[in-house]
Coordinates of C-alpha atoms in Angstrom, one line a residue:
Chain A
M1 CA 23.7 -1.5 45.2
A2 CA 21.4 -4.5 45.4
R3 CA 18.4 -2.3 45.0
R4 CA 19.9 -0.6 41.9
G5 CA 20.6 -4.1 40.4
Q6 CA 17.0 -5.0 41.1
Y7 CA 15.8 -1.9 39.4
A8 CA 17.9 -2.4 36.3
K9 CA 16.7 -6.0 36.1
G10 CA 13.1 -4.8 36.4
A11 CA 13.6 -2.2 33.7
A12 CA 15.2 -4.7 31.4
K13 CA 12.3 -7.2 31.9
R14 CA 9.8 -4.4 31.2
A15 CA 11.6 -3.5 28.0
E16 CA 11.6 -7.2 27.0
I17 CA 7.9 -7.5 27.7
L18 CA 7.2 -4.4 25.6
A19 CA 9.3 -5.7 22.6
V20 CA 7.4 -9.0 22.7
A21 CA 4.0 -7.3 23.2
L22 CA 4.8 -5.1 20.2
D23 CA 5.4 -8.2 18.0
V24 CA 2.3 -10.0 19.4
V25 CA 0.0 -7.0 18.8
A26 CA 1.5 -6.4 15.3
E27 CA 0.9 -10.1 14.5
L28 CA -2.4 -10.8 16.2
G29 CA -4.1 -7.5 17.0
T30 CA -5.1 -6.3 20.5
R31 CA -8.1 -8.7 20.8
K32 CA -6.0 -11.8 20.3
A33 CA -2.9 -10.5 22.0
S34 CA -3.9 -12.2 25.3
N35 CA -2.0 -11.8 28.5
R36 CA -1.5 -15.5 28.4
E37 CA 0.2 -15.3 25.0
I38 CA 2.4 -12.4 26.0
A39 CA 3.3 -13.9 29.4
A40 CA 4.2 -17.3 27.8
R41 CA 6.5 -15.6 25.3
V42 CA 8.5 -13.8 28.0
G43 CA 8.6 -16.8 30.4
L44 CA 6.2 -15.3 33.0
T45 CA 2.9 -16.3 34.6
Q46 CA 0.0 -14.0 33.9
P47 CA 0.2 -12.5 37.5
G48 CA 3.9 -12.1 36.8
L49 CA 3.1 -10.1 33.7
M50 CA 0.7 -7.9 35.7
H51 CA 3.5 -7.1 38.1
Y52 CA 5.1 -5.1 35.3
F53 CA 2.0 -3.6 33.7
S54 CA -1.0 -3.4 36.0
T55 CA -3.6 -3.0 33.2
R56 CA -3.9 -3.9 29.6
E57 CA -4.5 -0.2 28.8
E58 CA -1.1 0.7 30.3
L59 CA 0.6 -2.1 28.4
F60 CA -0.9 -1.1 25.1
L61 CA -0.2 2.5 25.6
E62 CA 3.5 1.7 26.3
V63 CA 3.4 -0.5 23.2
L64 CA 2.4 2.5 21.1
R65 CA 5.2 4.6 22.7
A66 CA 7.8 1.8 22.1
R67 CA 6.6 1.5 18.5
D68 CA 7.1 5.2 17.9
E69 CA 10.6 5.1 19.4
R70 CA 11.5 2.0 17.3
D71 CA 10.1 3.5 14.1
H72 CA 11.8 6.8 14.7
E73 CA 15.2 5.1 15.3
R74 CA 14.8 2.9 12.3
F75 CA 13.4 5.3 9.7
H76 CA 14.0 8.9 10.8
S77 CA 16.7 10.9 9.1
P78 CA 16.4 14.7 8.7
Q79 CA 18.3 14.6 5.5
R80 CA 15.6 12.5 3.8
G81 CA 12.8 14.8 4.7
F82 CA 9.3 13.5 4.0
Q83 CA 10.7 10.2 2.7
S84 CA 11.3 9.2 6.3
F85 CA 7.6 9.6 7.0
L86 CA 6.6 7.6 3.9
D87 CA 8.9 4.8 5.0
V88 CA 7.1 4.6 8.3
I89 CA 3.7 4.5 6.5
A90 CA 4.9 1.8 4.1
H91 CA 6.2 -0.2 7.1
N92 CA 2.8 0.2 8.8
A93 CA 1.2 -1.8 6.0
S94 CA 3.0 -4.9 7.4
V95 CA 1.8 -4.4 11.0
P96 CA -2.0 -4.1 10.8
G97 CA -2.4 -4.9 14.5
L98 CA -0.4 -1.8 15.5
V99 CA -2.3 0.3 13.0
R100 CA -5.6 -0.8 14.5
L101 CA -4.3 -0.2 18.0
Y102 CA -3.3 3.3 17.1
V103 CA -6.6 4.0 15.4
E104 CA -8.7 2.7 18.2
Y105 CA -6.7 4.3 21.0
S106 CA -6.5 7.7 19.3
A107 CA -10.3 7.7 19.0
E108 CA -10.9 6.7 22.6
A109 CA -8.3 9.0 23.9
T110 CA -10.2 12.1 22.6
L111 CA -12.5 11.7 25.7
E112 CA -11.9 14.3 28.3
G113 CA -10.0 12.6 31.2
H114 CA -9.0 9.5 29.3
P115 CA -5.7 8.1 30.5
A116 CA -4.2 8.1 26.9
R117 CA -5.3 11.6 26.1
A118 CA -2.0 13.2 27.2
F119 CA 0.0 10.7 25.2
F120 CA -1.8 11.6 22.0
E121 CA -1.7 15.3 22.6
E122 CA 2.1 15.1 23.1
R123 CA 2.4 12.8 20.1
F124 CA 0.6 15.3 17.9
V125 CA 3.1 18.0 19.1
W126 CA 6.0 15.7 18.3
V127 CA 4.6 14.6 14.8
R128 CA 3.9 18.2 13.9
A129 CA 7.5 19.1 14.8
L130 CA 8.8 16.2 12.5
M131 CA 6.5 17.3 9.7
T132 CA 7.6 20.9 10.1
E133 CA 11.2 19.7 9.7
A134 CA 10.2 17.9 6.5
V135 CA 8.7 21.1 5.1
R136 CA 11.8 23.1 6.0
H137 CA 13.9 20.4 4.4
D138 CA 12.0 20.8 1.1
Q139 CA 12.2 24.6 1.3
A140 CA 16.0 24.4 1.8
V141 CA 16.4 22.4 -1.3
E142 CA 13.8 24.5 -3.1
L143 CA 11.3 21.8 -3.7
M144 CA 8.7 23.8 -1.7
G145 CA 8.1 27.5 -1.9
P146 CA 9.2 29.9 0.9
D147 CA 5.6 31.1 1.7
V148 CA 4.0 27.7 2.3
D149 CA 1.5 27.8 5.3
I150 CA 3.3 25.3 7.5
P151 CA 0.7 24.7 10.2
Y152 CA -1.9 24.1 7.6
V153 CA 0.2 21.6 5.6
V154 CA 1.4 19.8 8.7
D155 CA -2.1 19.3 10.1
L156 CA -3.5 18.3 6.7
V157 CA -0.8 15.6 6.0
I158 CA -1.2 14.1 9.5
A159 CA -4.9 14.1 9.1
A160 CA -4.7 12.4 5.7
A161 CA -2.3 9.8 7.1
D162 CA -4.6 9.1 10.0
G163 CA -7.8 8.9 7.9
L164 CA -6.1 6.6 5.3
Q165 CA -5.4 4.1 8.0
V166 CA -9.1 3.6 8.7
Q167 CA -9.7 3.1 4.9
W168 CA -6.8 0.7 4.7
L169 CA -8.0 -1.4 7.6
L170 CA -11.3 -1.8 5.8
D171 CA -9.6 -2.3 2.4
P172 CA -5.9 -3.3 2.4
S173 CA -5.6 -2.7 -1.3
I174 CA -5.3 1.0 -0.6
D175 CA -1.7 2.2 -1.0
M176 CA -1.3 4.6 1.9
A177 CA 2.3 5.6 1.1
D178 CA 1.5 6.3 -2.6
R179 CA -1.5 8.5 -1.7
L180 CA 0.6 10.5 0.8
A181 CA 3.5 10.9 -1.6
R182 CA 1.1 12.3 -4.2
L183 CA -0.4 14.7 -1.6
W184 CA 3.1 15.9 -0.7
Q185 CA 3.8 16.4 -4.4
G186 CA 0.6 18.5 -4.7
V187 CA 1.7 20.6 -1.7
R188 CA 5.0 21.2 -3.4
E189 CA 3.3 22.3 -6.6
T190 CA 0.9 24.7 -5.0
S191 CA 3.5 26.1 -2.6
W192 CA 5.0 28.4 -5.2
P193 CA 3.4 31.8 -6.0
A194 CA 1.3 31.6 -9.2
V195 CA 3.2 32.5 -12.4
A196 CA 1.4 35.3 -14.2
T197 CA 0.5 34.1 -17.7
Chain B
M1 CA -55.3 -4.0 10.0
A2 CA -54.7 -3.9 13.7
R3 CA -51.3 -5.5 13.1
R4 CA -50.4 -3.0 10.5
G5 CA -51.5 -0.2 12.8
Q6 CA -49.3 -1.6 15.5
Y7 CA -46.4 -1.9 13.1
A8 CA -46.7 1.7 12.0
K9 CA -47.0 2.8 15.6
G10 CA -43.8 0.9 16.4
A11 CA -41.9 2.4 13.5
A12 CA -43.0 5.9 14.5
K13 CA -41.8 5.3 18.1
R14 CA -38.5 3.9 16.9
A15 CA -38.0 7.0 14.7
E16 CA -38.9 9.3 17.7
I17 CA -36.3 7.5 19.9
L18 CA -33.7 7.8 17.2
A19 CA -34.3 11.6 16.8
V20 CA -34.1 12.0 20.6
A21 CA -31.0 9.8 20.9
L22 CA -29.4 11.8 18.1
D23 CA -29.9 15.0 20.1
V24 CA -28.8 13.4 23.4
V25 CA -25.6 12.0 21.9
A26 CA -24.8 15.3 20.1
E27 CA -25.2 17.1 23.4
L28 CA -23.8 14.7 26.0
G29 CA -21.6 12.2 24.0
T30 CA -22.2 8.4 24.1
R31 CA -20.8 7.9 27.6
K32 CA -23.3 10.3 29.2
A33 CA -26.2 9.5 26.9
S34 CA -27.6 7.0 29.3
N35 CA -30.5 4.7 28.5
R36 CA -32.2 6.4 31.5
E37 CA -31.8 9.8 29.9
I38 CA -33.0 8.7 26.5
A39 CA -35.9 6.7 27.9
A40 CA -37.0 9.6 30.0
R41 CA -37.1 12.0 27.1
V42 CA -39.3 9.7 25.0
G43 CA -41.6 8.8 27.9
L44 CA -40.5 5.2 28.2
T45 CA -39.0 3.0 31.0
Q46 CA -35.6 1.6 30.3
P47 CA -36.9 -1.9 29.6
G48 CA -39.4 -0.1 27.3
L49 CA -36.5 1.5 25.4
M50 CA -34.7 -1.9 25.1
H51 CA -37.9 -3.2 23.4
Y52 CA -37.1 -1.0 20.4
F53 CA -33.2 -1.3 20.4
S54 CA -32.0 -4.4 22.1
T55 CA -28.4 -3.2 22.6
R56 CA -26.7 0.2 22.9
E57 CA -24.5 -0.8 19.9
E58 CA -27.6 -1.2 17.8
L59 CA -29.0 2.1 19.0
F60 CA -25.8 4.1 18.4
L61 CA -25.3 2.5 14.9
E62 CA -28.8 3.6 14.0
V63 CA -28.1 7.1 15.4
L64 CA -25.1 7.3 13.0
R65 CA -27.4 6.2 10.1
A66 CA -30.1 8.7 11.0
R67 CA -27.6 11.4 11.3
D68 CA -26.3 10.8 7.8
E69 CA -29.8 10.9 6.5
R70 CA -30.6 14.1 8.3
D71 CA -27.4 15.8 7.2
H72 CA -27.9 14.6 3.6
E73 CA -31.4 16.0 3.5
R74 CA -30.4 19.2 5.0
F75 CA -27.2 20.0 3.3
H76 CA -26.8 18.0 0.1
S77 CA -27.4 19.7 -3.2
P78 CA -25.6 18.5 -6.4
Q79 CA -25.5 22.0 -7.8
R80 CA -23.4 23.2 -4.9
G81 CA -20.7 20.6 -5.4
F82 CA -18.1 20.4 -2.6
Q83 CA -19.8 23.2 -0.7
S84 CA -22.5 20.8 0.5
F85 CA -19.8 18.7 2.1
L86 CA -18.1 21.7 3.7
D87 CA -21.5 22.6 5.2
V88 CA -21.8 19.2 6.8
I89 CA -18.2 19.6 8.2
A90 CA -19.0 23.1 9.6
H91 CA -22.2 21.7 11.2
N92 CA -20.2 18.9 12.8
A93 CA -18.3 21.4 14.8
S94 CA -21.6 22.0 16.7
V95 CA -22.2 18.3 17.5
P96 CA -19.0 17.0 19.1
G97 CA -20.8 14.0 20.6
L98 CA -21.7 12.7 17.1
V99 CA -18.2 13.4 15.8
R100 CA -16.8 11.3 18.7
L101 CA -19.3 8.5 18.1
Y102 CA -18.3 8.4 14.4
V103 CA -14.6 8.4 15.2
E104 CA -14.9 5.7 17.8
Y105 CA -17.3 3.4 15.9
S106 CA -15.4 3.7 12.6
A107 CA -12.2 2.7 14.4
E108 CA -13.8 -0.3 16.2
A109 CA -15.7 -1.3 13.1
T110 CA -12.5 -2.1 11.2
L111 CA -12.3 -5.4 13.2
E112 CA -13.2 -8.4 11.1
G113 CA -16.6 -9.6 12.1
H114 CA -17.6 -6.4 13.9
P115 CA -21.4 -5.7 13.6
A116 CA -20.8 -2.1 12.4
R117 CA -18.2 -3.1 9.8
A118 CA -20.8 -3.5 7.0
F119 CA -22.3 -0.1 7.8
F120 CA -18.9 1.7 7.5
E121 CA -18.0 -0.2 4.3
E122 CA -21.3 0.8 2.7
R123 CA -20.9 4.3 4.0
F124 CA -17.5 4.7 2.4
V125 CA -19.0 3.6 -0.9
W126 CA -21.7 6.2 -0.5
V127 CA -19.4 9.0 0.5
R128 CA -17.0 8.2 -2.3
A129 CA -20.0 8.5 -4.8
L130 CA -20.9 11.9 -3.3
M131 CA -17.3 13.1 -3.5
T132 CA -17.1 11.8 -7.1
E133 CA -20.2 13.9 -7.9
A134 CA -18.5 16.9 -6.4
V135 CA -15.4 16.5 -8.6
R136 CA -17.6 16.0 -11.7
H137 CA -19.5 19.2 -10.7
D138 CA -16.2 21.1 -10.6
Q139 CA -15.1 19.6 -13.9
A140 CA -18.4 20.6 -15.5
V141 CA -17.9 24.2 -14.5
E142 CA -14.1 24.0 -15.4
L143 CA -12.9 24.6 -11.9
M144 CA -11.1 21.2 -12.0
G145 CA -9.2 19.8 -14.9
P146 CA -10.5 16.9 -17.1
D147 CA -7.7 14.5 -16.2
V148 CA -7.9 14.6 -12.4
D149 CA -7.4 11.2 -10.8
I150 CA -10.9 10.9 -9.2
P151 CA -10.4 7.8 -6.9
Y152 CA -7.2 9.3 -5.5
V153 CA -8.8 12.7 -4.8
V154 CA -11.9 11.2 -3.3
D155 CA -10.0 8.9 -0.9
L156 CA -7.6 11.7 0.1
V157 CA -10.4 14.2 0.9
I158 CA -12.3 11.7 2.9
A159 CA -9.2 10.7 4.8
A160 CA -8.3 14.3 5.6
A161 CA -11.8 14.9 6.8
D162 CA -11.7 11.8 9.0
G163 CA -8.3 12.6 10.4
L164 CA -9.1 16.2 11.1
Q165 CA -11.9 15.1 13.3
V166 CA -9.5 13.4 15.7
Q167 CA -7.3 16.5 15.8
W168 CA -10.4 18.7 16.3
L169 CA -11.7 16.5 19.2
L170 CA -8.3 17.1 20.9
D171 CA -8.1 20.7 20.0
P172 CA -11.4 22.4 19.0
S173 CA -9.6 25.5 17.8
I174 CA -8.8 23.6 14.5
D175 CA -11.1 24.8 11.7
M176 CA -12.0 21.6 9.9
A177 CA -14.0 23.2 7.1
D178 CA -11.4 25.8 6.4
R179 CA -8.6 23.2 6.1
L180 CA -10.7 21.1 3.8
A181 CA -11.7 24.1 1.7
R182 CA -8.0 24.8 1.2
L183 CA -7.3 21.2 0.3
W184 CA -10.0 21.3 -2.3
Q185 CA -8.6 24.5 -3.7
G186 CA -5.2 22.8 -3.9
V187 CA -6.7 19.9 -5.8
R188 CA -8.3 22.3 -8.2
E189 CA -4.9 24.0 -8.9
T190 CA -3.0 20.9 -9.4
S191 CA -5.7 19.3 -11.6
W192 CA -4.7 21.2 -14.7
P193 CA -1.9 20.1 -16.9
A194 CA 1.3 22.1 -16.2
V195 CA 1.6 25.2 -18.4
A196 CA 4.9 25.1 -20.3
T197 CA 6.9 28.2 -19.4

């Protein structure tokens, strides 16, 4: 029982560190989110911090995972279709450190054998499933036509969202959510068979 | 005159190194495109190579610049409109090392003060101008409506192209050019005022 207590305590501390690291990265970006800063905010020494996350890569990857879970819990609702996704995008504009972390890690992770590659591959499967759900939602309420090419739409919208993040990091005046809302509207319009005139 | 001769010789060698580095990166990727490999292929020692490019960052940034120039010369033609752009994308599928270099550097470059940030900011201005030219081409031949929102279309197509590169690096079965051709077709279709029915 003592061991189980220890384990639960360790898991709770790990979750606390992740929550704090998430805020520090969102606020300061990965470069300035030092081990010293994160350790201080959770009342640990730097070696104490490294007991829970042995490398910064591991910590940041878990930050990305925790962020997805938090966003999903906060914003996802199947009844709201694509609007759930737009809410996440709009929220992203308030956490540039996390957007940059995602952009950088997803780029690096494309290397064969990179430790984060599996995470991003699985994440794409997950996001594709969510986006497919959003298309089906629109089809059910007849906002999108029955013959829309779902894999094409799904990949396109995810790609546009990813690419817009790079543009937005260089120029924060770009309204990512607005551009994606208009893309979605365009998909709706072209999803119906052409009317013979 | 001797100095000018020296200078011309230096510029020629630099151009030769860039052309070779471009091929080595395209073939092997940045990780495996070692200074040793590049130096050997241009008949230099490694310190000799560093005389022309003092850091790998500088060399790789110049590789990206040289690649844009080469692609532009080879594929760009105002009369062909968006097809020029699709040709570059189709060609990219044969040079994964360069695609990865672009994806990684564009992500890193979003950091305030990063040496490559100015390059990417200028590159976005340049690509936006090319994409605007492609929209105007389609308008001139009445494939696109007169009222299309050009800045929106331009940012969206560039974002989709950038985002698809990450997906393609993780899964090379994705046909980037096909997806972008369909996006462009969708833009054409939604660019005309709705017909009252």
